[in-house]
Structure formats: structure tokens, C-alpha cells
Short mmCIF file of C-alpha atoms in Angstrom, two decimals:
data_model
loop_
_atom_site.label_atom_id
_atom_site.label_comp_id
_atom_site.label_asym_id
_atom_site.label_seq_id
_atom_site.Cartn_x
_atom_site.Cartn_y
_atom_site.Cartn_z
CA MET A 1 0.00 0.00 0.00
CA PHE A 2 2.50 2.66 1.17
CA ASN A 3 5.48 3.15 3.45
CA GLY A 4 5.99 6.37 5.37
CA SER A 5 3.55 9.17 6.09
CA GLY A 6 -0.03 9.09 4.86
CA VAL A 7 -2.27 12.01 5.75
CA ALA A 8 -5.64 11.59 7.43
CA ILE A 9 -6.90 14.58 5.49
CA VAL A 10 -9.54 16.99 6.76
CA THR A 11 -12.79 17.70 4.94
CA PRO A 12 -13.08 21.49 4.54
CA PHE A 13 -16.53 23.08 4.64
CA LYS A 14 -17.93 26.31 3.29
CA GLY A 15 -21.34 27.05 4.71
CA SER A 16 -23.40 23.88 4.47
CA ASN A 17 -21.34 22.46 1.59
CA ILE A 18 -17.99 20.77 1.04
CA ASP A 19 -15.31 23.31 0.11
CA LEU A 20 -14.11 21.42 -2.95
CA GLU A 21 -11.64 24.08 -4.04
CA GLY A 22 -10.11 24.09 -0.57
CA PHE A 23 -9.99 20.29 -0.63
CA LYS A 24 -8.23 20.30 -4.00
CA ALA A 25 -5.68 22.83 -2.72
CA LEU A 26 -4.94 20.62 0.29
CA ILE A 27 -4.37 17.59 -1.94
CA GLU A 28 -2.01 19.60 -4.16
CA PHE A 29 -0.15 20.66 -0.99
CA HIS A 30 0.39 17.00 -0.17
CA LEU A 31 1.45 16.07 -3.69
CA GLU A 32 4.11 18.79 -3.47
CA ASN A 33 5.32 17.82 0.02
CA GLU A 34 6.13 14.09 -0.11
CA THR A 35 2.98 12.70 1.53
CA GLN A 36 2.80 9.02 0.59
CA ALA A 37 -0.97 8.45 0.70
CA LEU A 38 -4.27 10.31 1.07
CA ILE A 39 -6.67 8.87 3.63
CA VAL A 40 -10.08 10.49 3.11
CA LEU A 41 -13.30 10.17 5.11
CA GLY A 42 -11.63 9.03 8.30
CA THR A 43 -12.11 10.47 11.77
CA THR A 44 -10.16 13.59 10.77
CA GLY A 45 -12.37 13.91 7.68
CA GLU A 46 -15.52 14.09 9.84
CA ALA A 47 -16.98 11.14 7.96
CA SER A 48 -19.74 10.67 10.54
CA THR A 49 -21.39 13.96 9.54
CA VAL A 50 -20.90 13.72 5.77
CA SER A 51 -23.87 12.73 3.61
CA HIS A 52 -23.75 9.91 1.07
CA GLU A 53 -23.75 12.38 -1.82
CA GLU A 54 -20.87 14.26 -0.22
CA ARG A 55 -18.94 11.01 0.27
CA VAL A 56 -19.11 10.38 -3.47
CA GLN A 57 -18.03 13.96 -4.18
CA ILE A 58 -15.05 13.71 -1.83
CA VAL A 59 -13.80 10.37 -3.17
CA LYS A 60 -14.21 11.41 -6.81
CA THR A 61 -12.30 14.63 -6.17
CA ALA A 62 -9.47 12.91 -4.29
CA VAL A 63 -9.04 10.26 -6.99
CA GLU A 64 -9.10 12.87 -9.75
CA VAL A 65 -6.63 15.29 -8.14
CA ALA A 66 -4.27 12.58 -6.88
CA GLY A 67 -4.16 11.30 -10.44
CA GLY A 68 -2.51 8.01 -9.49
CA LYS A 69 0.54 9.79 -8.05
CA ILE A 70 -0.21 8.54 -4.54
CA PRO A 71 -2.83 6.05 -3.33
CA VAL A 72 -6.25 7.23 -2.18
CA ILE A 73 -7.49 5.20 0.78
CA VAL A 74 -11.12 5.70 1.78
CA GLY A 75 -12.63 5.30 5.23
CA THR A 76 -15.46 2.86 4.64
CA GLY A 77 -16.18 1.65 8.16
CA SER A 78 -19.57 1.51 9.81
CA ASN A 79 -21.16 -0.21 12.79
CA SER A 80 -23.39 -1.94 10.25
CA THR A 81 -21.58 -4.64 8.27
CA GLU A 82 -23.97 -4.17 5.35
CA ALA A 83 -23.28 -0.43 5.24
CA ALA A 84 -19.51 -0.99 5.43
CA VAL A 85 -19.73 -3.46 2.55
CA ASN A 86 -21.68 -0.93 0.49
CA TYR A 87 -19.27 1.92 1.27
CA THR A 88 -16.30 -0.28 0.35
CA ARG A 89 -17.80 -1.43 -2.94
CA GLU A 90 -18.66 2.16 -3.79
CA ALA A 91 -15.11 3.34 -3.01
CA GLU A 92 -13.77 0.62 -5.32
CA ALA A 93 -16.15 1.68 -8.10
CA LEU A 94 -15.05 5.30 -7.71
CA GLY A 95 -11.38 4.40 -8.21
CA ALA A 96 -10.03 4.23 -4.65
CA ASP A 97 -6.82 2.29 -4.06
CA GLY A 98 -7.71 0.90 -0.63
CA ALA A 99 -10.13 1.03 2.28
CA LEU A 100 -9.56 1.93 5.93
CA VAL A 101 -12.18 0.14 8.00
CA VAL A 102 -12.73 1.14 11.62
CA THR A 103 -14.04 -1.35 14.16
CA PRO A 104 -17.84 -1.26 14.59
CA TYR A 105 -18.61 1.43 17.16
CA TYR A 106 -21.39 1.36 19.77
CA ASN A 107 -22.39 -2.29 19.05
CA LYS A 108 -19.24 -3.48 20.88
CA ALA A 109 -18.79 -6.63 18.82
CA THR A 110 -17.00 -9.66 20.26
CA GLN A 111 -13.71 -10.81 18.71
CA LYS A 112 -15.72 -13.47 16.83
CA GLY A 113 -18.00 -10.70 15.58
CA LEU A 114 -15.04 -8.63 14.44
CA ILE A 115 -13.67 -11.56 12.43
CA ALA A 116 -17.05 -12.09 10.77
CA HIS A 117 -17.46 -8.35 10.10
CA TYR A 118 -14.06 -7.80 8.51
CA THR A 119 -14.10 -11.06 6.57
CA GLU A 120 -17.43 -10.19 4.96
CA ILE A 121 -16.17 -6.74 3.98
CA ALA A 122 -12.92 -8.12 2.56
CA ASN A 123 -14.76 -10.79 0.57
CA SER A 124 -16.98 -8.13 -1.01
CA THR A 125 -14.15 -6.23 -2.70
CA LYS A 126 -10.80 -6.51 -4.45
CA LEU A 127 -9.49 -3.47 -2.58
CA PRO A 128 -6.75 -3.96 0.02
CA ILE A 129 -8.18 -3.44 3.50
CA ILE A 130 -6.51 -1.65 6.42
CA LEU A 131 -8.00 -2.52 9.81
CA TYR A 132 -8.43 0.53 12.07
CA ASN A 133 -8.13 -0.05 15.80
CA VAL A 134 -9.07 2.99 17.90
CA PRO A 135 -10.74 1.68 21.07
CA SER A 136 -10.90 5.13 22.71
CA ARG A 137 -13.49 6.09 20.10
CA THR A 138 -15.22 2.83 19.28
CA GLY A 139 -15.30 1.04 22.63
CA VAL A 140 -13.84 -2.17 21.17
CA ASN A 141 -10.24 -3.36 20.85
CA ILE A 142 -8.98 -5.74 18.15
CA LEU A 143 -6.87 -8.24 20.06
CA PRO A 144 -3.57 -9.43 18.56
CA GLN A 145 -4.81 -12.98 17.92
CA THR A 146 -7.82 -11.54 16.07
CA VAL A 147 -5.52 -9.40 13.92
CA ALA A 148 -3.47 -12.52 13.17
CA GLU A 149 -6.57 -14.43 12.05
CA LEU A 150 -7.72 -11.54 9.87
CA ALA A 151 -4.23 -11.24 8.35
CA GLU A 152 -4.86 -14.65 6.77
CA VAL A 153 -7.56 -13.07 4.57
CA ASP A 154 -5.83 -12.26 1.28
CA ASN A 155 -6.76 -8.59 0.95
CA ILE A 156 -6.56 -7.61 4.64
CA ILE A 157 -3.05 -6.26 4.42
CA ALA A 158 -2.49 -3.81 7.29
CA ILE A 159 -3.67 -2.25 10.53
CA LYS A 160 -3.78 1.35 11.71
CA GLU A 161 -3.02 0.98 15.41
CA ALA A 162 -4.32 3.77 17.65
CA SER A 163 -4.72 1.78 20.86
CA GLY A 164 -1.61 3.43 22.29
CA ASN A 165 -0.61 0.04 23.72
CA ILE A 166 2.96 -0.69 22.62
CA SER A 167 2.92 -4.16 24.20
CA GLN A 168 -0.16 -5.04 22.17
CA ILE A 169 1.43 -3.75 18.98
CA LEU A 170 4.54 -5.84 19.63
CA GLU A 171 2.35 -8.89 20.04
CA VAL A 172 0.58 -8.12 16.75
CA LYS A 173 3.98 -7.92 15.06
CA ARG A 174 4.99 -11.26 16.59
CA LEU A 175 1.87 -12.98 15.25
CA VAL A 176 1.36 -11.55 11.76
CA PRO A 177 3.32 -12.31 8.56
CA ASN A 178 6.19 -9.97 7.67
CA SER A 179 4.18 -8.70 4.70
CA PHE A 180 1.40 -7.39 6.96
CA LYS A 181 1.85 -3.66 7.55
CA ILE A 182 1.44 -1.81 10.84
CA TYR A 183 0.77 1.92 10.73
CA SER A 184 0.82 4.21 13.73
CA GLY A 185 -2.51 5.88 14.39
CA ASN A 186 -0.94 8.18 16.98
CA ASP A 187 1.42 10.90 15.80
CA ASP A 188 3.37 10.86 19.06
CA GLN A 189 4.19 7.15 18.60
CA VAL A 190 5.53 7.03 15.05
CA ILE A 191 9.10 6.15 15.99
CA PRO A 192 8.12 3.80 18.85
CA ILE A 193 5.88 1.87 16.44
CA TYR A 194 8.59 1.82 13.77
CA SER A 195 10.77 0.24 16.46
CA CYS A 196 8.11 -2.45 16.85
CA GLY A 197 8.34 -3.31 13.16
CA GLY A 198 5.90 -0.67 11.89
CA HIS A 199 5.75 0.74 8.38
CA GLY A 200 4.64 4.34 8.84
CA VAL A 201 1.84 6.54 10.08
CA ILE A 202 -1.64 7.64 9.12
CA SER A 203 -1.17 11.13 10.41
CA VAL A 204 -3.22 14.11 11.55
CA SER A 205 -0.12 16.29 11.93
CA ALA A 206 0.75 15.70 8.27
CA ASN A 207 -2.13 18.03 7.42
CA ILE A 208 0.13 20.92 8.44
CA ILE A 209 3.68 19.45 8.39
CA PRO A 210 3.54 16.87 5.59
CA LYS A 211 7.17 17.10 4.51
CA GLU A 212 8.42 16.91 8.09
CA MET A 213 6.34 13.82 8.90
CA GLN A 214 7.66 12.07 5.81
CA GLN A 215 11.23 13.12 6.65
CA MET A 216 10.78 11.56 10.10
CA CYS A 217 9.59 8.31 8.55
CA LYS A 218 12.27 8.25 5.86
CA ALA A 219 15.03 8.88 8.38
CA PHE A 220 14.00 5.79 10.32
CA MET A 221 13.54 3.67 7.18
CA ASP A 222 17.01 4.73 5.98
CA GLY A 223 18.56 3.68 9.31
CA ARG A 224 19.07 7.22 10.63
CA VAL A 225 17.30 6.37 13.87
CA SER A 226 18.72 9.20 16.01
CA GLU A 227 17.64 11.76 13.40
CA ALA A 228 14.17 10.23 13.29
CA LEU A 229 13.88 10.37 17.06
CA ASP A 230 15.06 13.98 17.08
CA LEU A 231 12.26 14.89 14.68
CA GLN A 232 9.69 13.01 16.78
CA LEU A 233 10.82 14.97 19.83
CA LYS A 234 11.01 18.28 17.94
CA TYR A 235 7.34 18.07 17.01
CA LYS A 236 6.10 16.46 20.23
CA LYS A 237 4.70 19.72 21.65
CA LEU A 238 3.00 20.63 18.36
CA ILE A 239 1.45 17.17 18.18
CA ASP A 240 0.21 17.52 21.76
CA TYR A 241 -1.49 20.80 20.87
CA LEU A 242 -3.06 19.24 17.76
CA PHE A 243 -4.90 16.96 20.20
CA ILE A 244 -5.55 19.53 22.93
CA GLU A 245 -9.23 19.15 22.04
CA VAL A 246 -10.85 16.31 20.14
CA ASN A 247 -9.55 15.74 16.60
CA PRO A 248 -10.10 17.41 14.09
CA ILE A 249 -10.93 20.61 16.03
CA PRO A 250 -7.30 21.75 16.51
CA VAL A 251 -5.98 20.74 13.09
CA LYS A 252 -8.75 22.66 11.34
CA ALA A 253 -7.85 25.70 13.43
CA ALA A 254 -4.22 25.22 12.39
CA LEU A 255 -5.10 25.00 8.69
CA ASN A 256 -7.15 28.16 9.08
CA GLU A 257 -4.10 29.88 10.58
CA MET A 258 -2.19 28.76 7.48
CA LYS A 259 -4.92 30.36 5.28
CA PHE A 260 -5.82 27.04 3.64
CA ILE A 261 -9.44 26.62 4.77
CA SER A 262 -12.10 28.23 6.93
CA ASN A 263 -12.24 27.12 10.55
CA GLN A 264 -15.55 25.34 10.15
CA LEU A 265 -16.65 22.03 11.64
CA ARG A 266 -19.94 20.20 11.61
CA SER A 267 -22.01 20.03 14.75
CA PRO A 268 -21.63 18.63 17.36
CA LEU A 269 -17.99 19.71 16.96
CA THR A 270 -17.23 23.34 17.76
CA VAL A 271 -14.22 25.55 17.06
CA LEU A 272 -11.11 25.48 19.23
CA GLU A 273 -11.37 27.50 22.43
CA GLU A 274 -9.41 30.75 22.38
CA GLY A 275 -6.92 29.78 25.09
CA ASN A 276 -6.08 26.52 23.32
CA LEU A 277 -5.87 28.32 19.98
CA GLU A 278 -3.28 30.69 21.42
CA LYS A 279 -1.14 27.75 22.58
CA LEU A 280 -1.38 26.09 19.17
CA ARG A 281 -0.70 29.34 17.31
CA SER A 282 2.35 30.06 19.49
CA GLU A 283 3.87 26.62 18.80
CA MET A 284 3.16 26.95 15.08
CA LYS A 285 5.12 30.20 15.13
CA THR A 286 7.95 28.55 17.04
CA GLN A 287 8.11 25.85 14.36
CA ASN A 288 7.97 28.46 11.55
CA ILE A 289 4.73 27.06 10.19
CA ILE A 290 3.05 30.47 10.27
#
């Protein structure tokens, strides 16, 4: 699929509509700055408040602007297996290169249920599937043995790991084939997860520092581990501020500071509080981003 830094790209809004021109400009920014993959309609893309018609619009635009230069991976997860199957088939039909499928939220499926859910989705498509484990949001954790079983399905090829549990990620690495990819889902754990045999990151921070996130990844992949760690530490405070309120509230504020998009989110999300914005703005100035 990809190695290095893929961006969990925001969905910009203008009034009640998708800001397609702003979205295109963001994609061009990533094409110019070494981002290795576009991940659209994930958590950062506010997929839960995007209509079906808007989903189609977003995927079509991403595929068209990316132009095959980097893969477009679409968030197609749902807490309904049938809906996830339909979203995944639609993404394939629209020209996506892969699907990122979050664990079913609210239902709190058992491990047996997760295996059934993901296997049905994978069998419905030729797209490569990336599992997405983010128990803080979904209320369910994919256990390492479950990941290992799912890795036996031909087109389930990777996991985005946002559990924050390094011991669990090590156990996943111990159990899965070497070809199975592990991506960090936490920007403050890119280098730790690389050290556990990871392959990169699906990053929120890459929305504003795409080149720097890829440089961090490349340094590690090239064996320059100290340099990679230095970059992880350099941006640690910025990353902390990008999660000072729930994602994507801070990163949209940051992109607004960079004059890319308006600082608009869909309810129930609200704009970053002024005190937190000042902290984020100050660190962005320190890092010469604005």
C-alpha cells in the first residue's frame, strides 16, 4: 500500500457544503510535500457527519486530483456490516486504491463478531483493507490474535493501530506475517511503532507538516534512527497541541491559521477554544509554520 507518512486529510466546509476548491488545494499541498498516501473520510475527515452524496463527491475529487501519483485510501467503516460493505464497494467503483475500516462502534462486537465483520467486507471487494483499531473512540479493541486471524484473509493487508498500547502492537507484530503492515494511528508514537516493526503513520499532523512527517519516517527507514527520534521529539509539543481538544478541532484551526481553509466544523464539533488556539498558534510560530 504505502510506506511512510499518509495524511488523514480533513474535509473542509464552506457554509453547508464541502469546500471542494479548498480540498483540491490541500491535496495539491500533499502532492508537493512528499505525503505518501491520502486517507479520506476518516475520523479527521468528519466522515460521521458527511452525507452519502458528499462522500461520493469527496472520493471522486481525491481520486481525480491525486491522479494516481499517490494512493487514495477511503474510510469505509460503519457499525453496520452491510453499510460498510456498500461503502467499500462504492469506493472501489469510484477508483479508490484501498479502504480503511474502523471497528464497529457502539455495538461493541465480540472478537468473533469482528472476524465475521471484517471477513465479509474483505470478501466483497478486491481493494486492500486496512483494519483501524481505535478503542478510545469505538469502545472495542482488536486483540492481537484476532488481527493474526484476519491477516490470513488475502486482501486484509495492514492495521492502523491507535490503541496506544505498545505491548499489544509488539504482540501483533509477533503474530502476523512480515508482509502485513502496521501503521501508527498516533502521531506521538511514530518512531516507537517503527521500532516495533511498523511501516509508517496515518497522520493528523501531516495536514500541516507533511514534509516533516515524511522526513521523520524516511530517516527511520534509511537507518538514521537518532535523526528520526530527534524529529519526533522536535514536534512532540506541536502534536500535543493538535490533540488539545478532540480531533479534528485543533488541526482545522491550524489549517485556518495557514490560510488554507475556513475554521468550520460540523455540529456537534465546535471551534477550538481561544486559550487553546493561542497555545497552538504560538507553537506553530515557534516551528515556523506560520
